[in-house]
CSV table of C-alpha atoms and ligand atoms in Angstrom, one decimal:
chain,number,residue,atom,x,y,z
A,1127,UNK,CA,-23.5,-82.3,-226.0
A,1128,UNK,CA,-21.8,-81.5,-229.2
A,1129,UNK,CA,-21.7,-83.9,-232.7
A,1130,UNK,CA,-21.4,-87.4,-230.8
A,1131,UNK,CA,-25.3,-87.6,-231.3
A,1132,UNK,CA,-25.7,-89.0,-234.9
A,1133,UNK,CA,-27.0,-86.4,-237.7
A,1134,UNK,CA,-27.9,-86.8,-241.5
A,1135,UNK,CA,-27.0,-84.0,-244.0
A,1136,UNK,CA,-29.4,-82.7,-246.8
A,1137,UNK,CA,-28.0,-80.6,-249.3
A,1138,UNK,CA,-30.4,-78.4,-251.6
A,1139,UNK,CA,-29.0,-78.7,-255.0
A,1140,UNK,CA,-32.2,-78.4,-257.4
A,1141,UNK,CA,-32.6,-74.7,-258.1
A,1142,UNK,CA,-32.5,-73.4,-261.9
A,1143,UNK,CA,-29.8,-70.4,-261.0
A,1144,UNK,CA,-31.8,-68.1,-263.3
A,1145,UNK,CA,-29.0,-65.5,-262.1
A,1146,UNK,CA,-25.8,-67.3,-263.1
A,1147,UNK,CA,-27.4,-67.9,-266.2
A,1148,UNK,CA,-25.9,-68.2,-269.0
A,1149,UNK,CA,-23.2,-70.3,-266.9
A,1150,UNK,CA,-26.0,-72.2,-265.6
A,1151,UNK,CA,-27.2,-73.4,-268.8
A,1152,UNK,CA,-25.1,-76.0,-268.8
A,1153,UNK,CA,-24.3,-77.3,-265.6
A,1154,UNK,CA,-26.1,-76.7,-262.6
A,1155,UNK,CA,-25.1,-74.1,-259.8
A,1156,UNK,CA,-23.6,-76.2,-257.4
A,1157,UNK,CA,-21.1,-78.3,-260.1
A,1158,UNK,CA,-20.0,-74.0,-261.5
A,1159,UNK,CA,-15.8,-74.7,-260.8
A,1160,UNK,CA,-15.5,-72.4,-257.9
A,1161,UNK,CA,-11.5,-72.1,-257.3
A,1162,UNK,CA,-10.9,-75.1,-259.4
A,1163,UNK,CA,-13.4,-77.6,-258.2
A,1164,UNK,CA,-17.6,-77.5,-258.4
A,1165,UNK,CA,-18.5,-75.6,-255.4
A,1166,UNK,CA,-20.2,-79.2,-253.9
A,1167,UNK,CA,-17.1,-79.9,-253.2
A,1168,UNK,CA,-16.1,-77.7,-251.0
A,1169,UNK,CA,-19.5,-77.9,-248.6
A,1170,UNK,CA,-18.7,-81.9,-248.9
A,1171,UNK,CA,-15.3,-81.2,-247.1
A,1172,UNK,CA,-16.6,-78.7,-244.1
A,1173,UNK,CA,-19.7,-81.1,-244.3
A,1174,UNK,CA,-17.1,-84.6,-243.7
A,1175,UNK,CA,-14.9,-82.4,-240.7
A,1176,UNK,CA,-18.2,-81.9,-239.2
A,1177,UNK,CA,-18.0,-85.6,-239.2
A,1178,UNK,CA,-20.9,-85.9,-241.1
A,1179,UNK,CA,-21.4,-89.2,-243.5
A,1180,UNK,CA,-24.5,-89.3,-245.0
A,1181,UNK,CA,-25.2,-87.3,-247.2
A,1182,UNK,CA,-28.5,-86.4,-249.0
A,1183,UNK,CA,-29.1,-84.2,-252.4
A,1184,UNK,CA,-32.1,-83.1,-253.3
A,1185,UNK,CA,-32.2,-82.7,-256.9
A,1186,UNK,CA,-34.1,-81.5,-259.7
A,1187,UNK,CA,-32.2,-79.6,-262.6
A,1188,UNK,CA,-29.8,-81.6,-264.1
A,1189,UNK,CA,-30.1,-84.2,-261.5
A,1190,UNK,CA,-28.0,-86.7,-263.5
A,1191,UNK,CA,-24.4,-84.8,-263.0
A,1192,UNK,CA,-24.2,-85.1,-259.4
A,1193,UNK,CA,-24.3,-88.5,-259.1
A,1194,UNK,CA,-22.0,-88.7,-262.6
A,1195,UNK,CA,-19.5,-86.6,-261.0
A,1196,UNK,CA,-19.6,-87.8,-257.3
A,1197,UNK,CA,-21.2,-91.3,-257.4
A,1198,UNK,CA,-21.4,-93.4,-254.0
A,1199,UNK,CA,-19.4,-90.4,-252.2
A,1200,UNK,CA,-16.7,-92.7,-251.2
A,1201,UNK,CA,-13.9,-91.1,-252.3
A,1202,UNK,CA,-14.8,-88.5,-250.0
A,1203,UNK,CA,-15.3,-90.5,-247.0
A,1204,UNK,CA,-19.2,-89.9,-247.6
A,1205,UNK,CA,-22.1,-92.0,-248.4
A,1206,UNK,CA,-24.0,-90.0,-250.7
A,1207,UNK,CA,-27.7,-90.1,-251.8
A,1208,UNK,CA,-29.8,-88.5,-254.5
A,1209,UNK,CA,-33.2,-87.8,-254.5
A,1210,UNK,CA,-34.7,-86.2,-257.8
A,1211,UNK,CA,-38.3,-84.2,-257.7
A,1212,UNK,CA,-40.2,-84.7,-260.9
A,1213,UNK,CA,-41.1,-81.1,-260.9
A,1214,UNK,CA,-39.3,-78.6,-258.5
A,1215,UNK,CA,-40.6,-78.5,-254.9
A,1216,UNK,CA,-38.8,-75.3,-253.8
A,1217,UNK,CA,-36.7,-75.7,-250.8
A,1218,UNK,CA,-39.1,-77.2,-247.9
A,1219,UNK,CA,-40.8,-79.0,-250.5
A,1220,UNK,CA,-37.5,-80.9,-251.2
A,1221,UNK,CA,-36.4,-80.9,-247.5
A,1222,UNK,CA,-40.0,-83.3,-247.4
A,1223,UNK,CA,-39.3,-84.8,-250.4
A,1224,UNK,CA,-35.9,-86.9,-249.2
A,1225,UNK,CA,-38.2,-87.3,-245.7
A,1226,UNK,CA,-37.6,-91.4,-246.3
A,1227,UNK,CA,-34.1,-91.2,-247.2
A,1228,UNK,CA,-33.3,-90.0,-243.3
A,1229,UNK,CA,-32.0,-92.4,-240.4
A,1230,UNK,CA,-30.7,-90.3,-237.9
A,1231,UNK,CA,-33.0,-88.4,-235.2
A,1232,UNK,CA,-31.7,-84.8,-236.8
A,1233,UNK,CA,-30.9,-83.5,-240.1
A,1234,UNK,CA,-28.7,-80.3,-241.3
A,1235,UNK,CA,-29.7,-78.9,-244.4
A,1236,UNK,CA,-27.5,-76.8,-246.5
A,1237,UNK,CA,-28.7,-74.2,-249.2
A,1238,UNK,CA,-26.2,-75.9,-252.1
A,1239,UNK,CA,-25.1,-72.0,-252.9
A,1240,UNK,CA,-23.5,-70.7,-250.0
A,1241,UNK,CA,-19.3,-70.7,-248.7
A,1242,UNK,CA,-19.7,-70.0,-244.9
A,1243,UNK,CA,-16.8,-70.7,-242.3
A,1244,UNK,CA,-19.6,-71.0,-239.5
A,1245,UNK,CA,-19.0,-74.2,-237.1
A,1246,UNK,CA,-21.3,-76.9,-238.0
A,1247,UNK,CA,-20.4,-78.5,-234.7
A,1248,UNK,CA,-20.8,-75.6,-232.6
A,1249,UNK,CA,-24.6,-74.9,-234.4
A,1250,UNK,CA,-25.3,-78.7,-233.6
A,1251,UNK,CA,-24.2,-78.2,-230.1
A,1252,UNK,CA,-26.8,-74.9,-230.1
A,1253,UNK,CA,-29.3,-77.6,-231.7
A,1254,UNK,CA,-29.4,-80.2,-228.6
A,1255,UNK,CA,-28.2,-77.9,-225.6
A,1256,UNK,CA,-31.4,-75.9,-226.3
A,1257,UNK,CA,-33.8,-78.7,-227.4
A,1258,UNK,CA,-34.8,-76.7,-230.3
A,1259,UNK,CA,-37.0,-78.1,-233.1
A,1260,UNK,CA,-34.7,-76.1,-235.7
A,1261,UNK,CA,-32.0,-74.4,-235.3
A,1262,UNK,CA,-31.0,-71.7,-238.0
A,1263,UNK,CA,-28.0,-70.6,-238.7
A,1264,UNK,CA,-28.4,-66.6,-238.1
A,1265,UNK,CA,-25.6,-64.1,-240.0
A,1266,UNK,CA,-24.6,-61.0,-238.7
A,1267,UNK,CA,-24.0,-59.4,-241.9
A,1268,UNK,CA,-22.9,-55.1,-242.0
A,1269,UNK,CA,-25.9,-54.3,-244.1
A,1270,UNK,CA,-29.0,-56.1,-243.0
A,1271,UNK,CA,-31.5,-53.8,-245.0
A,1272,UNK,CA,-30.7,-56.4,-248.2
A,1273,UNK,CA,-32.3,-59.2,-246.2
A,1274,UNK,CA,-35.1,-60.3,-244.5
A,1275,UNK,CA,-33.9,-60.3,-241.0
A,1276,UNK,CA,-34.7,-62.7,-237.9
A,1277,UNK,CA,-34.4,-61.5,-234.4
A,1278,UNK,CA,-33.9,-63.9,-231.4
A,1279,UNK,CA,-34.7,-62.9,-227.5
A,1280,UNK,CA,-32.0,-63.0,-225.2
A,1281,UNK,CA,-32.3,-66.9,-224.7
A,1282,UNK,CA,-31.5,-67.1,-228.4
A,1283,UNK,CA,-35.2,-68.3,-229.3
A,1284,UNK,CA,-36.1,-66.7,-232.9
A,1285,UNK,CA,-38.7,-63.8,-232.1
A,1286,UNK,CA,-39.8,-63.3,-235.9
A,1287,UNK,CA,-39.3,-63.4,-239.6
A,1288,UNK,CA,-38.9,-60.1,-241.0
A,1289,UNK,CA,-39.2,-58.8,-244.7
A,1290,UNK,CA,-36.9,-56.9,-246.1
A,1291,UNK,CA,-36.8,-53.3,-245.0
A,1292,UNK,CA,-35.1,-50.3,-245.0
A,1293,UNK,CA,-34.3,-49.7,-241.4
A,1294,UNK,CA,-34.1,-53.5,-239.8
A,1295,UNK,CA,-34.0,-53.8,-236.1
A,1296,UNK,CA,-31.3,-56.6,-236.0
A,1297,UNK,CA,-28.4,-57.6,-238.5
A,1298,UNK,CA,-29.4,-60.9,-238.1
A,1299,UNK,CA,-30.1,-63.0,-241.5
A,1300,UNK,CA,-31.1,-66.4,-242.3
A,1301,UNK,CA,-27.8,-68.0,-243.4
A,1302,UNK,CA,-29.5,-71.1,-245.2
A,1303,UNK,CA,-28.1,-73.7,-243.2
A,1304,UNK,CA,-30.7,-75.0,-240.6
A,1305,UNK,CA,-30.6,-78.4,-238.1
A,1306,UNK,CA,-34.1,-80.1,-238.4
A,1307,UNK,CA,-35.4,-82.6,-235.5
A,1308,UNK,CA,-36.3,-85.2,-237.6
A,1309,UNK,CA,-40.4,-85.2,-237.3
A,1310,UNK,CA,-40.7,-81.5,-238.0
A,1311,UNK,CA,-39.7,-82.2,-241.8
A,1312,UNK,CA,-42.2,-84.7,-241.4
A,1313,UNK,CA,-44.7,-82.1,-240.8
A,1314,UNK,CA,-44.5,-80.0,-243.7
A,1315,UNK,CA,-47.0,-81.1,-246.4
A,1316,UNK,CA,-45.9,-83.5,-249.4
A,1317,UNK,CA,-46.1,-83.1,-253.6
A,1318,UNK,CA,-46.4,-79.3,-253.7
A,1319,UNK,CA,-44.1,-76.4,-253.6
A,1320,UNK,CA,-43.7,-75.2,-250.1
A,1321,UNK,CA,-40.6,-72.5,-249.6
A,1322,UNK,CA,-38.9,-73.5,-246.3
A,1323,UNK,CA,-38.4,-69.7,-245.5
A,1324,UNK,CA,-41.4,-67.9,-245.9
A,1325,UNK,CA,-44.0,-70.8,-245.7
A,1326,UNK,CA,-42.9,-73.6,-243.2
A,1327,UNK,CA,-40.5,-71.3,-240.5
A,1328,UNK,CA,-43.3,-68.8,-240.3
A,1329,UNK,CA,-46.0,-71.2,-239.8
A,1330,UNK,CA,-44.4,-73.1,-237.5
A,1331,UNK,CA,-43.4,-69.9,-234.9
A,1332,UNK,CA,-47.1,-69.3,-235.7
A,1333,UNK,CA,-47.4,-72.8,-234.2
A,1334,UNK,CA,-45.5,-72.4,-231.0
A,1335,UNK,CA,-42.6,-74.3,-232.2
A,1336,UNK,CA,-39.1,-73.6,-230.6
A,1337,UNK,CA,-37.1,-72.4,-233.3
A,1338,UNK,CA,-33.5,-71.1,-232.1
A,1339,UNK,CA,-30.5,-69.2,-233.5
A,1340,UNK,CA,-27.3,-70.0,-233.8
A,1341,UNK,CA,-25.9,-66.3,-234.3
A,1342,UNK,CA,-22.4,-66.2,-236.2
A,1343,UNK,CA,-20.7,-63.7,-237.9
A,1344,UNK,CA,-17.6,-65.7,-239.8
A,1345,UNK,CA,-17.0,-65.9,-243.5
A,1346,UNK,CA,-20.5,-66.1,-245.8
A,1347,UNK,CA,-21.3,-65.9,-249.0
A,1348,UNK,CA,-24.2,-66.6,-250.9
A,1349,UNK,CA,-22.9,-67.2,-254.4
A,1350,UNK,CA,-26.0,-66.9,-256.4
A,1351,UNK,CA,-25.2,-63.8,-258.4
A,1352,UNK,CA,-22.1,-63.7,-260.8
A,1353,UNK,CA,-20.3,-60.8,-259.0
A,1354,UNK,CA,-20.6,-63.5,-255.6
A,1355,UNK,CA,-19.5,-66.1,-257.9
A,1356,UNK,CA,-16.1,-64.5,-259.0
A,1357,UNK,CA,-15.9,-63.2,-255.2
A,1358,UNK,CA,-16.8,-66.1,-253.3
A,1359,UNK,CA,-13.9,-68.3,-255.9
A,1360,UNK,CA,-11.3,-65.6,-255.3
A,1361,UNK,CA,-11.8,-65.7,-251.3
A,1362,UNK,CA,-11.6,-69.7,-251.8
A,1363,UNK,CA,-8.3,-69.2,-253.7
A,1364,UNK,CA,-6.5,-66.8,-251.7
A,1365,UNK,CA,-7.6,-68.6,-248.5
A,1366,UNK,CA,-10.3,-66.2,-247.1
A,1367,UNK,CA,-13.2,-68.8,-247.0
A,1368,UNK,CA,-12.5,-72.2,-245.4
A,1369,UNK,CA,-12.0,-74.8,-247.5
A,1370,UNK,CA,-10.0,-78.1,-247.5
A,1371,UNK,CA,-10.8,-78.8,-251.1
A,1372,UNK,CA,-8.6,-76.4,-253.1
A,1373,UNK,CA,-6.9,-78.1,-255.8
A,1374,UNK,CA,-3.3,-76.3,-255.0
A,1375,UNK,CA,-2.1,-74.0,-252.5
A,1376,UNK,CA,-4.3,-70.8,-251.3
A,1377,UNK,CA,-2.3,-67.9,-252.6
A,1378,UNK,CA,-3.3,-65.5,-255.4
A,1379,UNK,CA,-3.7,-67.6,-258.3
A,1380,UNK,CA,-4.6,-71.1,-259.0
A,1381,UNK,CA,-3.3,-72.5,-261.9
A,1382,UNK,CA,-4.9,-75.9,-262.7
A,1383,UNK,CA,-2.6,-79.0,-264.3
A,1384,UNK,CA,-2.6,-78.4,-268.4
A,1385,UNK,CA,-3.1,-74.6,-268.3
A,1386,UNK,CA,-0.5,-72.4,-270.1
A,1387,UNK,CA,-0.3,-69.0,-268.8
A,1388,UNK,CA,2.6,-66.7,-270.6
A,1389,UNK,CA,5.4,-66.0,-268.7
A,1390,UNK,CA,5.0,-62.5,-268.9
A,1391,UNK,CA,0.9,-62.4,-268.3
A,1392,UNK,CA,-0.2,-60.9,-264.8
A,1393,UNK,CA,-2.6,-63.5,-262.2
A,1394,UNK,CA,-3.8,-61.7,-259.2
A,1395,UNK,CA,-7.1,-61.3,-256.7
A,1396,UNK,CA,-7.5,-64.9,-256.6
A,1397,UNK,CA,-7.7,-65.6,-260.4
A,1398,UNK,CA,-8.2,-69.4,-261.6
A,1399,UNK,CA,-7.1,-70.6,-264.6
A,1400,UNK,CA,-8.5,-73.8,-265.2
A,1401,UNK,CA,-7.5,-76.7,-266.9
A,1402,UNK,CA,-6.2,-76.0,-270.6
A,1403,UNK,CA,-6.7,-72.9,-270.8
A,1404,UNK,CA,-4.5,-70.4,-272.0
A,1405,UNK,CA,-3.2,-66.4,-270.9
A,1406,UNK,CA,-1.4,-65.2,-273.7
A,1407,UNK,CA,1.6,-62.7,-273.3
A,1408,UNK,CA,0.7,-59.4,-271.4
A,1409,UNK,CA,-2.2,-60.2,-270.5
A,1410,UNK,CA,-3.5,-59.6,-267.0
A,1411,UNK,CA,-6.0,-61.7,-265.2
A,1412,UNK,CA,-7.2,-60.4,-262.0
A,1413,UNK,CA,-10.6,-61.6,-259.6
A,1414,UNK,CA,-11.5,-64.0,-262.3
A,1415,UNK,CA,-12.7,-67.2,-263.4
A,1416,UNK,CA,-11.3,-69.2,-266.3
A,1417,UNK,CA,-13.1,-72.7,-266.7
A,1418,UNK,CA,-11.4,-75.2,-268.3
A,1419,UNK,CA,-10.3,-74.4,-271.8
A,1420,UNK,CA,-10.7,-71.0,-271.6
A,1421,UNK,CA,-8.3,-68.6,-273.6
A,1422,UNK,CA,-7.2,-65.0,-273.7
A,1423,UNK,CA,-5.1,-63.4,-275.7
A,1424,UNK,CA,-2.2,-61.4,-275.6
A,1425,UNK,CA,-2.4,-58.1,-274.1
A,1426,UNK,CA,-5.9,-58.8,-272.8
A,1427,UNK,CA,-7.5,-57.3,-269.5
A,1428,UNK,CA,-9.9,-59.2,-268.0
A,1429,UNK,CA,-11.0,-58.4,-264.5
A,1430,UNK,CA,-13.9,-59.7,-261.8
A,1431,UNK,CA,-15.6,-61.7,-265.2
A,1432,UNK,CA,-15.7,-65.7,-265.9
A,1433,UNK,CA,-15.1,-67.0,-268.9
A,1434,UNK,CA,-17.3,-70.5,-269.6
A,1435,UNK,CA,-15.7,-73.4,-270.6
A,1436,UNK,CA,-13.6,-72.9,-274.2
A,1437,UNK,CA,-14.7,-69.2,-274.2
A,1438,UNK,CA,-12.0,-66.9,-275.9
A,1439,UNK,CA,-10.9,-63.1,-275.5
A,1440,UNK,CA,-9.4,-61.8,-278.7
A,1441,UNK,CA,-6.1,-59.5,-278.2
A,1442,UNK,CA,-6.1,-56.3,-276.3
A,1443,UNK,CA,-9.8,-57.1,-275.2
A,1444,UNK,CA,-11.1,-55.4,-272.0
A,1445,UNK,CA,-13.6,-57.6,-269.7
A,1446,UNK,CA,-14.5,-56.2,-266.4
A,1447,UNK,CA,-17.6,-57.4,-264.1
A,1448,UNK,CA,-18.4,-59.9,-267.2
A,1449,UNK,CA,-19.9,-63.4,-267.8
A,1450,UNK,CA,-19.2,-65.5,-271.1
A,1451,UNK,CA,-21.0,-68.2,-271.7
A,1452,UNK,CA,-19.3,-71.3,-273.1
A,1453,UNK,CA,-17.8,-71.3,-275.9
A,1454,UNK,CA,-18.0,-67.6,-276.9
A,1455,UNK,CA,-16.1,-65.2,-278.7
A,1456,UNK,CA,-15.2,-61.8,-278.0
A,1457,UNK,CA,-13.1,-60.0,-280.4
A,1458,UNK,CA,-10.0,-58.4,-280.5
A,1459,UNK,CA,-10.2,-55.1,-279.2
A,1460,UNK,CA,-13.6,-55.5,-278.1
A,1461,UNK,CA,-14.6,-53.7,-274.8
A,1462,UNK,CA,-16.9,-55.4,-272.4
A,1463,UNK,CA,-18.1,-53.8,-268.5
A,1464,UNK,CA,-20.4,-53.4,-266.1
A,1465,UNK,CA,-22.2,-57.0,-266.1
A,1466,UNK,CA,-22.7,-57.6,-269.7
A,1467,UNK,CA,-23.2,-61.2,-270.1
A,1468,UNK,CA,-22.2,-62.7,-273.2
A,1469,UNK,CA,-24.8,-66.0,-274.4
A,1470,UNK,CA,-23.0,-69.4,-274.9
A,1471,UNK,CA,-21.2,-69.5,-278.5
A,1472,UNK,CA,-22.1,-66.0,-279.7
A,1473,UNK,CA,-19.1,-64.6,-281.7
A,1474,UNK,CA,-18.7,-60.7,-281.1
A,1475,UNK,CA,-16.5,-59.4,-284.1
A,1476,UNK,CA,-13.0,-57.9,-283.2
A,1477,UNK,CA,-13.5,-53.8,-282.1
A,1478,UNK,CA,-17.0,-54.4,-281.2
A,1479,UNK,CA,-17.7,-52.5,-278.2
A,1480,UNK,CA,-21.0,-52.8,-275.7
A,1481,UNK,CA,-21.7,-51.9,-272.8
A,1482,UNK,CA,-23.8,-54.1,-269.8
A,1483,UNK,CA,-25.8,-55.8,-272.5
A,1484,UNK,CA,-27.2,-59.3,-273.3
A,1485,UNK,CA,-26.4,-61.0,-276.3
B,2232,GTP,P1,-31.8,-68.4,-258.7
B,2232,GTP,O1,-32.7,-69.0,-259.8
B,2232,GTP,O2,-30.7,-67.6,-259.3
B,2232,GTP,O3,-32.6,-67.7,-257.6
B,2232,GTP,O4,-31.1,-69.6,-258.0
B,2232,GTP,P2,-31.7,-70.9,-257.4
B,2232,GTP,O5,-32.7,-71.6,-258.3
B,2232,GTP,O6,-30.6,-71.8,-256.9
B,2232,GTP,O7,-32.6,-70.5,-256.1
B,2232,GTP,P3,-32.1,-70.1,-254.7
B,2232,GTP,O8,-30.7,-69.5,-254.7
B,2232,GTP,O9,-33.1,-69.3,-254.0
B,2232,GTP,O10,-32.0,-71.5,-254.0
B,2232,GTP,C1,-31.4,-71.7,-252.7
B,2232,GTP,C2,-31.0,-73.2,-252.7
B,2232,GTP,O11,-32.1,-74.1,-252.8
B,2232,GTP,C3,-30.0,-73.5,-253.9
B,2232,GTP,O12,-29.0,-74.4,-253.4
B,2232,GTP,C4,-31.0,-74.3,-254.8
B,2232,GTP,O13,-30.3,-75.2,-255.6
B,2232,GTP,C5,-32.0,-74.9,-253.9
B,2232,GTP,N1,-33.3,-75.0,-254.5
B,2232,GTP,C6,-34.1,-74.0,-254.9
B,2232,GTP,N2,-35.2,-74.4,-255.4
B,2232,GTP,C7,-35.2,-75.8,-255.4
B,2232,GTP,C8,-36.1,-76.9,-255.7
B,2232,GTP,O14,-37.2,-76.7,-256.3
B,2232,GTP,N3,-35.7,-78.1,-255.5
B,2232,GTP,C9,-34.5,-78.4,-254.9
B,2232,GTP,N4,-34.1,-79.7,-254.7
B,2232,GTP,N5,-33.6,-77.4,-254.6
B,2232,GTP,C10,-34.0,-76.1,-254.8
């Protein structure tokens, strides 16, 4: 039995992103343009091949942009539904929270913050042939040890939930992508925080529940850190992660309508440029983000960094590994590396030089 049997999505959008801050000061993680287009959008496309129509958010942060930027979800072929917690419920606190927004007999909920490839139809068909109460999506990623890690017996049935540690025994991790029977979100408890990972899948192994894998080990990325961010975007652009959402053609540089790149300035390693922004001549953009009305300036280096929305690099700069917030300045000459992060209209005269710090 594969997707035939009728399924509701639940998408996890609500979470601060305390580490894509300052990005995430003014818009919330899952709306950051990821190769051109808020990252939503490209889980709303694998989510409507799946053939998946409804389609519910649980919000909390800036719950008012979703439904400004995506309304009813037509346009998508989607019927989309918000939900917005007064106070943040953590992730199986929401997953409760949207409880009486659900019709069908299961649910699939997405973390809002990961690109995967995995087959949403093949982890469904995991989900009925074994009659599990969830199903998890399980990566095999090359170095468990930064994850807690799940092993499954040779039926697939998840053994444990394992902290982090040094030598893990599997390289097995929870993906964030989980199918739900119905009546187990019912069970977990209502108007507190309750973490779906280490509260409710615990208890309920504890509890004799069948809780099964679905074991994958295609394209994944959680995009919760700034050097995932600029990743995750370049593997969108140059067609590394699935996607059908990209505005343009996968290659190795998207240039968004309005932007003016110099004919001379370098794009490469899956660059965007967004809309109105501007490259000036000799300058080279490579692994990098440029939201819309961005500019750099000629002669410029800027390299595995985002630049917020109507941010500016001065001429001959040098950005590598570096987020500015919108709006700010760097000066001309100025040399920026190693994760410095740059705060939302701070102006850093020209020949200023630092070094991985916050300003
Ligand atoms: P960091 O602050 O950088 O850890 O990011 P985050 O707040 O997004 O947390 P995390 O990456 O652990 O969250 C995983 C997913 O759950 C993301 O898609 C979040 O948007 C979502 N999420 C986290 N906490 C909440 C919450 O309280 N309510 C809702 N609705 N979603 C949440």
């Amino acid at each position: 039995m594969t997707s035939e049997v009728e399924v509701d999505a639940v998408v996890l959008v609500g979470g601060r992103g305390a580490r894509l801050r300052p990005l995430t000061l003014s818009a919330p993680k899952p709306m950051l343009p990821t190769a051109g287009t808020p990252y939503l959008s490209h889980l709303f496309s694998r989510i409507s091949e799946a053939g998946i129509k409804h389609v519910v958010l649980g919000t909390s942060y800036r719950a008012e942009v979703f439904e400004e930027y995506f309304g009813d979800g037509k346009a998508l072929g989607l019927e989309l539904e918000y939900v917005v917690e007064d106070e943040p419920l953590d992730t199986g606190g929401a997953i409760r929270n949207v409880y009486d927004r659900l019709r069908a007999e299961h649910v699939i909920v997405f973390n809002g913050d990961i690109i995967s490839g995995a087959d949403l139809s093949a982890q469904l068909g995991v989900h009925y042939d074994s009659g599990a109460d969830v199903t998890l999506h399980l990566q095999r990623v090359p170095d468990p040890s930064r994850f807690g890690s799940v092993p499954t017996d040779e039926t697939g049935r998840v053994q444990a939930f394992l902290e982090k540690t040094p030598y893990p025994t599997t390289d097995q991790v929870n993906a964030g992508c989980y199918v739900f029977r119905r009546q187990v979100i019912e069970s977990i408890p209502t108007g507190r925080r309750v973490s779906v990972e280490r509260e409710t899948f615990p208890a309920l192994l504890e509890k004799g529940a069948h809780l099964h894998g679905f074991v994958d080990a295609s394209y994944w990325l959680d995009v919760g850190t700034p050097e995932a961010f600029v990743r995750g975007s370049a593997d969108l652009v140059r067609g590394i992660a699935p996607t059908s959402a990209l505005p343009g053609r996968a290659g190795e540089f998207l240039v968004l309508d309005g932007a003016s790149v110099a004919e001379d300035a370098e794009l490469s390693g899956g660059s965007t440029i967004g809309v109105a922004a501007v490259v000036g001549s000799g300058a080279k953009i490579d692994g990098s983000v440029l939201f819309d009305g961005a500019a750099v300036s000629e002669g410029a280096i800027v390299e595995n960094s985002v630049l917020g929305h109507g941010a500016r690099v001065g001429a001959g700069a040098v950005l590598r590994g570096v987020v500015l917030g919108d709006g700010a300045s760097v000066g001309a000459g100025c040399e920026l590396l190693d994760g410095a992060r740059i705060w939302p209209d701070t102006v850093l005269p020209d020949g200023s030089v630092r070094f991985s710090s916050d300003a």
